[in-house]
Each structure stands twice: as structure tokens, then as C-alpha cells.
Amino acid sequence: MSWRAVHVAGTNGKGSVCAYVSAMLHAANIKVGRFTSPHLIDKWDCITIQEKTIDESKFRKAEDAVKSRDSSKNIKASEFELLTATAFELFALERVKVGVIEVGVGGRQDATNIIQHPLVTVITKIGKDHLSLLGNSIEDIASHKAGIMKNGVPCLVDATNPEGVLQLLETAARDVGVDYLQRIPSLADDGMADLQSFIAKSDLEPHQQVNLSLAYGAARIAIQQVAPTVYLPTILAGARGTSWPGRLQTLNIRVLTGRAEPVILDGAHNADAASVLSAFVTKRIRMPSRPVTWVIAMSVGKDPRELLSCLFRSKDNIVAVEFGPVAGMPWVSPVEARSLLQEAKSLGLEGSLENAGKDVPGALRLATNTAGGNPMVIGGSLYLVSDILRLIRNSEDKKT
């Protein structure tokens, strides 16, 4: 490949780490591309060059070229393999120096793992997700994630993972011949005082601090190899203002429902992410005698009870909905709204339980009416996040 990679695996946080790394490399004047998944609104918005979404016309041209090769050589690549190849094609065409690559699922068998000589690999928080593909235990899942490690390449891992997972990753690193493996954050961090000062002045949640630390460590390692004259403390400027849509996002939905108060939008879709969201809601917006109203959707294959029990309190209100078709991912489907409500009832909720079916705009209006001025949260699925952001964009486009 004509570019070098920062390769990021994990269950939670990997998209945020990629966003931070990309922003910091950009701040270092390194031409950078980023490939994350799934897309948010449009199929091509998972690919950025210099912190800007690739133009649709460029994406379509590269995608056509990739599909043509796939057809002529009878490869029969999967949708995600074609998308990955399109991203890599664009990185070459745009002459990026570094590509920041998020693993799709797992690691070892993921399409992105065609990368042979990354600058650094990163493994974020590991939890139970995609069990049908990766195994039923967290150790099985961690083993898949460890598959991105490469001989002679440094690897950074989230130190908040369970000790058993960390030991498994360290054993895998030794077996592969990883240059060195470092737990982040670490008491032995060298040259990280600038990062600690940055974090102290920020309003980041604990998991966001870990993600930023992983990203800063990875960016430093990458820069030392491709642009060693860069003064490293200056790259933190790139992290300032970096956000990752659909993750603890404060959102105004007035254009859709007339609601004056902002809502929280978060794609939490597994127990660990739901626990983070629940802690954030409790800390920031939940108040005595003011129940939270939730708009919830989930993908088939997830564990509704595990996720919902993390989020809901007895007086909360629930509006269950089903997200729409996902472009390029026909295998993804929503849990029926009535099933989500049945699960909520079994948890003993005493608040309002409403079925919006497949009507996402209707779910927002219903939740707005139910909540009044009280807190409102939309979550449970990144695909629901996509639907919401698309609705807002389309409504705003109509106004202009």
C-alpha cells in the first residue's frame, strides 16, 4: 500500500479513538484518511480525507472500479469487503500518508486485517457483542480482537479491560512478536504530562479520557515514524472540539418536533455502552421526580433485557420504535417494537410504554409529548441514530 495505517479494534470506543487519532494527525499537517463503520447518514460518510467526508462522486467512481475488478476476477467479495477496498482505493488515489482504520467486526478475520505493516495497533474496551460471530465469552472475543496485532508493531490496549482480558492480550502479543504492548492509561507513561494537563481542563467522561489517551499514544507512535520532526504536544490541539456523532451527543430536535429542550442521542447497543450512557444520564440530566423519556430501537441479535435493564428506572417512559432499512447492510434488521415493550414490562416499569412501530418521526413526536420539558434520550442502536440525523438533515435541507 502507498500509505501507512493506524489499525483500531475493540467493542466500544474504537470509532472515537479513530476520530481523535485522525484529528491529531491532521493537526500535525500529515495528510490523513479515516475509515469507520457503520456509516451514519450516507454510505460514503464512513470515509474522510483531511477530516472531510469524501465527495459522493469520488466515492461512486472508486466503488465502481472496485466492483468492476470484483466482477471481472469473480472474487464475490462481501459488501463490507467491497466498502473496505473502496476506502483503501480512495486513500491511494488521494495520496494520504496515514489511514486510520476501524475494524468492522472482531479483528482476525475482518476485511480490514489485510493491513500487514501498520504503524501501531490499538485495542479499545472489549465487551460482549457480535456473539454469534466471535464466541460467547469475553476471552473468545478478545482473542479475535488480538488478531490485528502484528510482528514488530507496537500495540496499545485499554487498561480498563478486565485483568483476564489484558493477560490474554499480553500473551497474544508475545506469541505474535509485538514490538511492545502498553496498557493505557499507565502510571509509567512517558511524556504524557501535556495530555494530563489537557484532560484536567476538559469536561470528558472517564471512558472518553481513556479513549483520548489511547488516541494520543497511537498518534505519537505514528508521527514518530512518518513525521519525526513534529513537536508532539501541539497535536492535542486537534483533539479540542473533536466529537463523534451519536455518542453522548447533545442534539436539538426542534425542527422535527418543536421541542425546545435538547435531547441526548447515543447509539449504545451493548451492556458496556449502555452502562456508560446510564451513568452519563444519571450524572447530567436525571433528576428526582422528573422521569426520563426514552426512544429505543435495537438490532436483532442483541440482548434487549441486558441493555434495557442498564438504562431504565421504574418511573421512566419508553417509546419503542423500529429503525428503517440500512443501506448496504441488508442483513441488519430491527427488533420488533412490541418485543422491546414486553421486555420493558417484565422489568417492572411503571411509566408510559408506547409502540411507535416503524414510524421514527412519530416516535419522536410521541416522546416529545410524553416528556414535556423533562429529560429525553434516544438510543439503543446506531441505526436509529442514523435515522434521526438523516431526518434532521432532510428537514433542514427543505428549509433552505
CSV table of C-alpha atoms in Angstrom, one decimal:
chain,number,residue,atom,x,y,z
A,1,MET,CA,0.0,0.0,0.0
A,2,SER,CA,1.1,3.6,-0.7
A,3,TRP,CA,0.0,4.7,2.8
A,4,ARG,CA,0.6,3.5,6.4
A,5,ALA,CA,-2.1,2.6,8.8
A,6,VAL,CA,-3.2,3.0,12.4
A,7,HIS,CA,-5.4,0.0,13.0
A,8,VAL,CA,-8.1,0.1,15.8
A,9,ALA,CA,-10.1,-2.9,17.1
A,10,GLY,CA,-12.4,-3.2,20.2
A,11,THR,CA,-16.0,-3.4,21.2
A,12,ASN,CA,-16.6,0.1,22.4
A,13,GLY,CA,-14.7,3.3,21.8
A,14,LYS,CA,-12.9,2.4,18.6
A,15,GLY,CA,-14.8,5.0,16.5
A,16,SER,CA,-14.0,7.7,19.0
A,17,VAL,CA,-10.3,6.7,19.1
A,18,CYS,CA,-10.2,6.8,15.3
A,19,ALA,CA,-11.7,10.3,15.3
A,20,TYR,CA,-9.2,11.6,17.8
A,21,VAL,CA,-6.2,10.0,16.0
A,22,SER,CA,-7.3,11.4,12.7
A,23,ALA,CA,-7.8,14.9,14.1
A,24,MET,CA,-4.4,14.9,15.8
A,25,LEU,CA,-2.5,13.6,12.7
A,26,HIS,CA,-4.3,16.4,10.7
A,27,ALA,CA,-3.1,18.9,13.3
A,28,ALA,CA,0.4,17.6,12.6
A,29,ASN,CA,0.0,18.5,8.9
A,30,ILE,CA,0.0,14.9,7.9
A,31,LYS,CA,-2.4,14.0,5.1
A,32,VAL,CA,-4.8,11.6,6.7
A,33,GLY,CA,-7.7,9.4,5.7
A,34,ARG,CA,-10.2,7.7,8.0
A,35,PHE,CA,-12.4,4.7,7.5
A,36,THR,CA,-15.0,3.8,10.2
A,37,SER,CA,-18.2,1.8,10.2
A,38,PRO,CA,-21.1,1.8,10.0
A,39,HIS,CA,-21.8,4.9,8.1
A,40,LEU,CA,-24.1,7.5,9.8
A,41,ILE,CA,-26.3,9.0,7.1
A,42,ASP,CA,-24.8,8.3,3.7
A,43,LYS,CA,-22.9,5.2,2.6
A,44,TRP,CA,-19.8,7.3,1.8
A,45,ASP,CA,-19.7,9.3,5.1
A,46,CYS,CA,-17.6,6.5,6.7
A,47,ILE,CA,-14.6,7.7,4.7
A,48,THR,CA,-12.9,11.0,5.3
A,49,ILE,CA,-9.9,12.7,3.8
A,50,GLN,CA,-8.3,15.5,5.8
A,51,GLU,CA,-11.2,15.5,8.2
A,52,LYS,CA,-13.8,16.0,5.5
A,53,THR,CA,-16.3,13.4,4.2
A,54,ILE,CA,-15.3,12.1,0.7
A,55,ASP,CA,-17.3,13.6,-2.1
A,56,GLU,CA,-20.0,11.3,-3.3
A,57,SER,CA,-18.8,11.5,-6.9
A,58,LYS,CA,-15.3,10.3,-5.9
A,59,PHE,CA,-16.8,7.6,-3.8
A,60,ARG,CA,-19.0,6.3,-6.6
A,61,LYS,CA,-16.1,6.3,-9.1
A,62,ALA,CA,-13.9,4.3,-6.7
A,63,GLU,CA,-16.7,2.0,-5.7
A,64,ASP,CA,-17.5,1.3,-9.4
A,65,ALA,CA,-13.8,0.5,-10.1
A,66,VAL,CA,-13.6,-1.9,-7.1
A,67,LYS,CA,-16.9,-3.7,-8.1
A,68,SER,CA,-15.7,-4.0,-11.6
A,69,ARG,CA,-12.5,-5.7,-10.5
A,70,ASP,CA,-14.5,-7.9,-8.2
A,71,SER,CA,-16.8,-9.0,-11.0
A,72,SER,CA,-14.0,-9.5,-13.7
A,73,LYS,CA,-12.0,-11.6,-11.3
A,74,ASN,CA,-15.0,-13.5,-9.9
A,75,ILE,CA,-14.0,-12.7,-6.3
A,76,LYS,CA,-17.5,-12.4,-4.9
A,77,ALA,CA,-16.5,-10.1,-2.1
A,78,SER,CA,-18.9,-9.3,0.7
A,79,GLU,CA,-20.5,-5.8,1.0
A,80,PHE,CA,-18.1,-4.8,3.7
A,81,GLU,CA,-15.1,-6.2,1.8
A,82,LEU,CA,-16.1,-4.0,-1.2
A,83,LEU,CA,-16.5,-1.0,1.1
A,84,THR,CA,-13.1,-1.6,2.7
A,85,ALA,CA,-11.5,-1.9,-0.7
A,86,THR,CA,-13.2,1.3,-1.8
A,87,ALA,CA,-11.8,3.1,1.2
A,88,PHE,CA,-8.3,1.8,0.6
A,89,GLU,CA,-8.6,2.7,-3.1
A,90,LEU,CA,-9.5,6.3,-2.2
A,91,PHE,CA,-6.7,6.6,0.2
A,92,ALA,CA,-4.3,5.6,-2.6
A,93,LEU,CA,-6.0,8.0,-5.1
A,94,GLU,CA,-6.0,10.9,-2.6
A,95,ARG,CA,-2.4,10.1,-1.7
A,96,VAL,CA,-2.9,10.1,2.0
A,97,LYS,CA,0.2,9.4,4.2
A,98,VAL,CA,-1.7,7.7,7.0
A,99,GLY,CA,-5.0,5.9,7.1
A,100,VAL,CA,-6.8,5.5,10.4
A,101,ILE,CA,-8.8,2.2,10.1
A,102,GLU,CA,-11.5,0.9,12.4
A,103,VAL,CA,-12.1,-2.8,12.4
A,104,GLY,CA,-15.6,-3.8,11.3
A,105,VAL,CA,-16.2,-6.9,13.4
A,106,GLY,CA,-13.7,-8.8,15.5
A,107,GLY,CA,-10.3,-8.4,14.1
A,108,ARG,CA,-8.5,-11.5,13.0
A,109,GLN,CA,-10.9,-12.3,10.1
A,110,ASP,CA,-12.1,-8.8,9.4
A,111,ALA,CA,-11.7,-7.4,5.9
A,112,THR,CA,-9.5,-4.5,7.3
A,113,ASN,CA,-7.0,-7.0,8.6
A,114,ILE,CA,-5.4,-7.2,5.1
A,115,ILE,CA,-3.2,-4.5,6.5
A,116,GLN,CA,0.2,-6.1,7.0
A,117,HIS,CA,2.5,-3.4,8.4
A,118,PRO,CA,0.6,-0.9,10.4
A,119,LEU,CA,2.4,1.9,12.3
A,120,VAL,CA,0.6,0.9,15.5
A,121,THR,CA,-2.4,-1.2,16.6
A,122,VAL,CA,-4.9,-0.2,19.2
A,123,ILE,CA,-7.4,-2.4,21.2
A,124,THR,CA,-10.1,-0.5,23.0
A,125,LYS,CA,-12.6,-1.7,25.6
A,126,ILE,CA,-13.8,-5.2,24.9
A,127,GLY,CA,-17.3,-6.4,25.8
A,128,LYS,CA,-19.8,-9.0,24.8
A,129,ASP,CA,-21.1,-8.1,21.3
A,130,HIS,CA,-21.5,-10.0,18.0
A,131,LEU,CA,-21.6,-13.2,20.0
A,132,SER,CA,-22.8,-15.3,17.0
A,133,LEU,CA,-19.6,-14.4,15.2
A,134,LEU,CA,-17.0,-14.0,17.9
A,135,GLY,CA,-17.9,-16.5,20.6
A,136,ASN,CA,-19.8,-16.4,23.9
A,137,SER,CA,-17.1,-15.5,26.3
A,138,ILE,CA,-15.2,-12.2,26.6
A,139,GLU,CA,-12.0,-14.2,26.2
A,140,ASP,CA,-13.1,-15.6,22.9
A,141,ILE,CA,-14.0,-12.1,21.7
A,142,ALA,CA,-10.6,-10.7,23.0
A,143,SER,CA,-8.8,-13.4,21.0
A,144,HIS,CA,-10.5,-12.2,17.8
A,145,LYS,CA,-9.5,-8.6,18.6
A,146,ALA,CA,-5.9,-9.6,19.2
A,147,GLY,CA,-5.8,-10.8,15.6
A,148,ILE,CA,-4.8,-7.3,14.4
A,149,MET,CA,-1.5,-7.5,16.3
A,150,LYS,CA,1.5,-7.7,14.0
A,151,ASN,CA,5.1,-8.8,14.5
A,152,GLY,CA,7.3,-5.9,15.3
A,153,VAL,CA,4.4,-3.4,15.6
A,154,PRO,CA,3.6,-1.7,18.9
A,155,CYS,CA,0.1,-2.2,20.4
A,156,LEU,CA,-1.8,-0.1,22.9
A,157,VAL,CA,-4.6,-1.6,24.9
A,158,ASP,CA,-7.3,-0.1,27.1
A,159,ALA,CA,-6.2,-0.7,30.7
A,160,THR,CA,-9.8,-0.7,32.0
A,161,ASN,CA,-10.4,-4.1,30.4
A,162,PRO,CA,-10.7,-7.0,32.9
A,163,GLU,CA,-7.3,-8.3,34.1
A,164,GLY,CA,-8.0,-11.7,32.4
A,165,VAL,CA,-8.5,-10.0,29.1
A,166,LEU,CA,-5.4,-7.9,29.5
A,167,GLN,CA,-3.3,-11.0,30.3
A,168,LEU,CA,-4.8,-12.8,27.2
A,169,LEU,CA,-3.8,-9.8,25.0
A,170,GLU,CA,-0.3,-9.7,26.5
A,171,THR,CA,0.1,-13.5,25.8
A,172,ALA,CA,-1.1,-13.0,22.3
A,173,ALA,CA,1.3,-10.1,21.8
A,174,ARG,CA,4.3,-12.2,22.9
A,175,ASP,CA,3.2,-15.1,20.6
A,176,VAL,CA,3.0,-12.7,17.6
A,177,GLY,CA,6.2,-10.9,18.4
A,178,VAL,CA,4.6,-7.4,19.0
A,179,ASP,CA,7.3,-4.7,19.4
A,180,TYR,CA,5.8,-3.7,22.7
A,181,LEU,CA,2.4,-3.7,24.3
A,182,GLN,CA,1.4,-0.9,26.6
A,183,ARG,CA,-1.7,-0.5,28.8
A,184,ILE,CA,-3.2,2.9,28.5
A,185,PRO,CA,-3.6,4.8,30.8
A,186,SER,CA,-0.4,3.7,32.6
A,187,LEU,CA,1.4,5.0,35.6
A,188,ALA,CA,4.6,4.5,33.5
A,189,ASP,CA,3.6,6.8,30.7
A,190,ASP,CA,6.5,9.0,29.5
A,191,GLY,CA,5.9,12.4,28.0
A,192,MET,CA,2.2,12.4,28.7
A,193,ALA,CA,2.1,15.3,31.1
A,194,ASP,CA,0.8,17.5,28.3
A,195,LEU,CA,-2.1,15.1,27.9
A,196,GLN,CA,-2.9,15.0,31.6
A,197,SER,CA,-3.0,18.8,31.6
A,198,PHE,CA,-5.3,18.8,28.6
A,199,ILE,CA,-7.7,16.2,30.3
A,200,ALA,CA,-7.7,18.2,33.5
A,201,LYS,CA,-9.1,21.2,31.7
A,202,SER,CA,-11.7,19.2,29.7
A,203,ASP,CA,-15.2,18.0,30.5
A,204,LEU,CA,-14.6,14.5,29.3
A,205,GLU,CA,-16.3,11.5,30.9
A,206,PRO,CA,-13.9,8.8,32.3
A,207,HIS,CA,-14.3,6.5,29.2
A,208,GLN,CA,-13.7,9.5,26.9
A,209,GLN,CA,-10.5,10.3,28.8
A,210,VAL,CA,-9.2,6.7,28.2
A,211,ASN,CA,-10.2,6.9,24.5
A,212,LEU,CA,-8.3,10.2,24.1
A,213,SER,CA,-5.3,8.7,25.9
A,214,LEU,CA,-5.2,5.7,23.6
A,215,ALA,CA,-5.5,8.0,20.6
A,216,TYR,CA,-2.8,10.4,21.8
A,217,GLY,CA,-0.4,7.4,22.4
A,218,ALA,CA,-1.2,6.0,19.0
A,219,ALA,CA,-0.8,9.3,17.2
A,220,ARG,CA,2.6,9.9,18.9
A,221,ILE,CA,3.8,6.5,17.7
A,222,ALA,CA,2.6,7.1,14.2
A,223,ILE,CA,4.1,10.6,14.0
A,224,GLN,CA,7.4,9.5,15.3
A,225,GLN,CA,7.6,7.2,12.2
A,226,VAL,CA,6.2,9.3,9.4
A,227,ALA,CA,7.0,12.9,10.6
A,228,PRO,CA,9.6,12.7,13.4
A,229,THR,CA,10.2,16.5,13.4
A,230,VAL,CA,6.7,17.3,14.6
A,231,TYR,CA,6.5,18.8,18.1
A,232,LEU,CA,4.2,16.3,19.7
A,233,PRO,CA,2.5,18.4,22.3
A,234,THR,CA,1.0,20.6,19.6
A,235,ILE,CA,-1.1,17.8,18.2
A,236,LEU,CA,-3.5,17.9,21.1
A,237,ALA,CA,-5.0,21.0,19.6
A,238,GLY,CA,-6.6,18.6,17.0
A,239,ALA,CA,-8.5,16.8,19.8
A,240,ARG,CA,-10.1,20.1,21.0
A,241,GLY,CA,-13.6,20.2,19.6
A,242,THR,CA,-13.4,16.7,18.2
A,243,SER,CA,-16.8,14.9,18.5
A,244,TRP,CA,-18.2,11.6,17.4
A,245,PRO,CA,-21.9,11.9,16.4
A,246,GLY,CA,-24.3,9.6,18.1
A,247,ARG,CA,-22.1,9.1,21.2
A,248,LEU,CA,-23.4,11.1,24.2
A,249,GLN,CA,-24.4,13.7,21.7
A,250,THR,CA,-26.5,16.7,22.7
A,251,LEU,CA,-29.0,17.3,20.0
A,252,ASN,CA,-31.7,19.8,19.1
A,253,ILE,CA,-34.8,18.2,17.5
A,254,ARG,CA,-36.9,21.3,17.4
A,255,VAL,CA,-37.1,21.1,13.6
A,256,LEU,CA,-38.7,17.7,13.9
A,257,THR,CA,-41.0,18.0,17.0
A,258,GLY,CA,-40.9,21.6,18.2
A,259,ARG,CA,-39.2,20.5,21.4
A,260,ALA,CA,-37.2,23.4,22.8
A,261,GLU,CA,-35.1,21.4,25.2
A,262,PRO,CA,-32.1,19.4,23.8
A,263,VAL,CA,-32.1,15.6,23.9
A,264,ILE,CA,-29.3,13.1,24.3
A,265,LEU,CA,-28.5,10.9,21.3
A,266,ASP,CA,-26.4,7.8,21.8
A,267,GLY,CA,-26.0,4.6,19.8
A,268,ALA,CA,-25.3,2.4,22.9
A,269,HIS,CA,-26.1,-1.1,21.7
A,270,ASN,CA,-24.4,-3.4,24.2
A,271,ALA,CA,-24.3,-3.7,28.0
A,272,ASP,CA,-21.0,-1.8,28.5
A,273,ALA,CA,-22.1,1.1,26.3
A,274,ALA,CA,-25.5,1.1,28.0
A,275,SER,CA,-23.8,1.3,31.4
A,276,VAL,CA,-21.8,4.3,30.2
A,277,LEU,CA,-24.9,6.0,28.9
A,278,SER,CA,-26.8,5.3,32.1
A,279,ALA,CA,-24.1,6.8,34.2
A,280,PHE,CA,-24.0,9.9,31.9
A,281,VAL,CA,-27.8,10.3,32.1
A,282,THR,CA,-27.7,9.9,35.9
A,283,LYS,CA,-24.9,12.4,36.3
A,284,ARG,CA,-26.1,15.0,33.8
A,285,ILE,CA,-29.8,15.0,33.3
A,286,ARG,CA,-31.7,12.6,35.6
A,287,MET,CA,-33.5,14.5,38.4
A,288,PRO,CA,-35.7,13.4,41.3
A,289,SER,CA,-39.4,13.3,40.4
A,290,ARG,CA,-38.6,14.0,36.7
A,291,PRO,CA,-38.6,10.7,34.8
A,292,VAL,CA,-36.5,10.2,31.6
A,293,THR,CA,-38.4,9.5,28.4
A,294,TRP,CA,-36.5,7.1,26.1
A,295,VAL,CA,-36.9,6.5,22.4
A,296,ILE,CA,-35.4,3.0,21.9
A,297,ALA,CA,-34.7,0.7,19.0
A,298,MET,CA,-32.4,-2.4,18.9
A,299,SER,CA,-30.9,-4.7,16.3
A,300,VAL,CA,-31.9,-8.4,16.0
A,301,GLY,CA,-29.2,-10.4,17.7
A,302,LYS,CA,-28.7,-8.0,20.7
A,303,ASP,CA,-29.9,-8.9,24.2
A,304,PRO,CA,-32.8,-6.5,24.9
A,305,ARG,CA,-33.1,-7.4,28.6
A,306,GLU,CA,-29.4,-6.9,29.3
A,307,LEU,CA,-29.4,-3.4,27.6
A,308,LEU,CA,-32.7,-2.1,28.9
A,309,SER,CA,-32.0,-3.1,32.5
A,310,CYS,CA,-28.9,-0.9,32.4
A,311,LEU,CA,-30.8,2.1,31.2
A,312,PHE,CA,-34.3,2.3,32.7
A,313,ARG,CA,-35.6,3.3,36.1
A,314,SER,CA,-39.0,2.4,37.3
A,315,LYS,CA,-40.7,5.7,36.6
A,316,ASP,CA,-39.2,6.2,33.1
A,317,ASN,CA,-41.3,6.4,30.0
A,318,ILE,CA,-40.5,4.3,26.9
A,319,VAL,CA,-41.3,4.8,23.2
A,320,ALA,CA,-40.2,1.7,21.3
A,321,VAL,CA,-39.6,2.0,17.5
A,322,GLU,CA,-38.0,0.1,14.6
A,323,PHE,CA,-35.3,1.7,12.5
A,324,GLY,CA,-35.5,1.7,8.8
A,325,PRO,CA,-33.5,-0.3,6.2
A,326,VAL,CA,-29.7,0.1,6.4
A,327,ALA,CA,-28.1,1.0,3.0
A,328,GLY,CA,-25.5,-1.7,2.0
A,329,MET,CA,-26.4,-3.9,5.1
A,330,PRO,CA,-29.5,-5.9,4.2
A,331,TRP,CA,-28.7,-8.4,6.9
A,332,VAL,CA,-29.4,-5.8,9.6
A,333,SER,CA,-33.0,-5.7,11.0
A,334,PRO,CA,-34.7,-4.2,14.0
A,335,VAL,CA,-36.2,-5.9,17.0
A,336,GLU,CA,-40.0,-5.5,16.8
A,337,ALA,CA,-41.1,-2.6,19.0
A,338,ARG,CA,-43.7,-4.7,20.7
A,339,SER,CA,-41.0,-7.1,21.8
A,340,LEU,CA,-39.0,-4.3,23.3
A,341,LEU,CA,-42.1,-3.1,25.3
A,342,GLN,CA,-42.7,-6.7,26.5
A,343,GLU,CA,-39.2,-6.8,27.8
A,344,ALA,CA,-39.6,-3.3,29.4
A,345,LYS,CA,-42.8,-4.5,31.1
A,346,SER,CA,-41.0,-7.6,32.5
A,347,LEU,CA,-38.6,-5.2,34.2
A,348,GLY,CA,-41.5,-3.7,36.2
A,349,LEU,CA,-41.5,-0.2,34.6
A,350,GLU,CA,-44.4,2.0,35.9
A,351,GLY,CA,-44.1,4.8,33.3
A,352,SER,CA,-45.7,5.1,29.9
A,353,LEU,CA,-44.9,2.4,27.4
A,354,GLU,CA,-45.7,3.3,23.8
A,355,ASN,CA,-45.3,1.4,20.5
A,356,ALA,CA,-44.4,3.6,17.5
A,357,GLY,CA,-43.9,0.7,15.2
A,358,LYS,CA,-41.8,1.7,12.1
A,359,ASP,CA,-42.7,5.4,12.5
A,360,VAL,CA,-39.4,7.1,13.6
A,361,PRO,CA,-40.7,10.7,13.2
A,362,GLY,CA,-43.9,9.7,15.0
A,363,ALA,CA,-41.8,8.2,17.8
A,364,LEU,CA,-40.0,11.5,18.3
A,365,ARG,CA,-43.3,13.4,18.4
A,366,LEU,CA,-44.8,10.9,20.8
A,367,ALA,CA,-41.8,11.1,23.1
A,368,THR,CA,-41.8,14.9,23.0
A,369,ASN,CA,-45.4,15.0,24.1
A,370,THR,CA,-44.8,12.4,26.8
A,371,ALA,CA,-41.7,14.1,28.1
A,372,GLY,CA,-42.9,17.6,28.2
A,373,GLY,CA,-39.9,19.6,29.4
A,374,ASN,CA,-38.4,16.6,31.2
A,375,PRO,CA,-35.2,14.8,30.0
A,376,MET,CA,-35.4,12.8,26.8
A,377,VAL,CA,-32.8,10.2,25.4
A,378,ILE,CA,-32.7,8.5,22.1
A,379,GLY,CA,-30.6,5.3,22.0
A,380,GLY,CA,-30.2,1.5,21.7
A,381,SER,CA,-28.9,1.4,18.1
A,382,LEU,CA,-26.5,3.3,15.8
A,383,TYR,CA,-29.0,2.6,13.0
A,384,LEU,CA,-31.6,4.6,14.9
A,385,VAL,CA,-29.0,7.3,15.4
A,386,SER,CA,-28.6,7.3,11.6
A,387,ASP,CA,-32.4,7.7,11.0
A,388,ILE,CA,-32.6,10.6,13.4
A,389,LEU,CA,-29.6,12.5,11.9
A,390,ARG,CA,-31.0,11.9,8.4
A,391,LEU,CA,-34.4,13.2,9.4
A,392,ILE,CA,-32.8,16.4,10.8
A,393,ARG,CA,-30.7,16.9,7.7
A,394,ASN,CA,-33.6,16.4,5.4
A,395,SER,CA,-35.8,18.8,7.3
A,396,GLU,CA,-33.1,21.5,7.4
A,397,ASP,CA,-32.5,21.0,3.7
A,398,LYS,CA,-36.2,21.6,3.0
A,399,LYS,CA,-36.0,24.9,4.9
A,400,THR,CA,-33.1,26.1,2.6
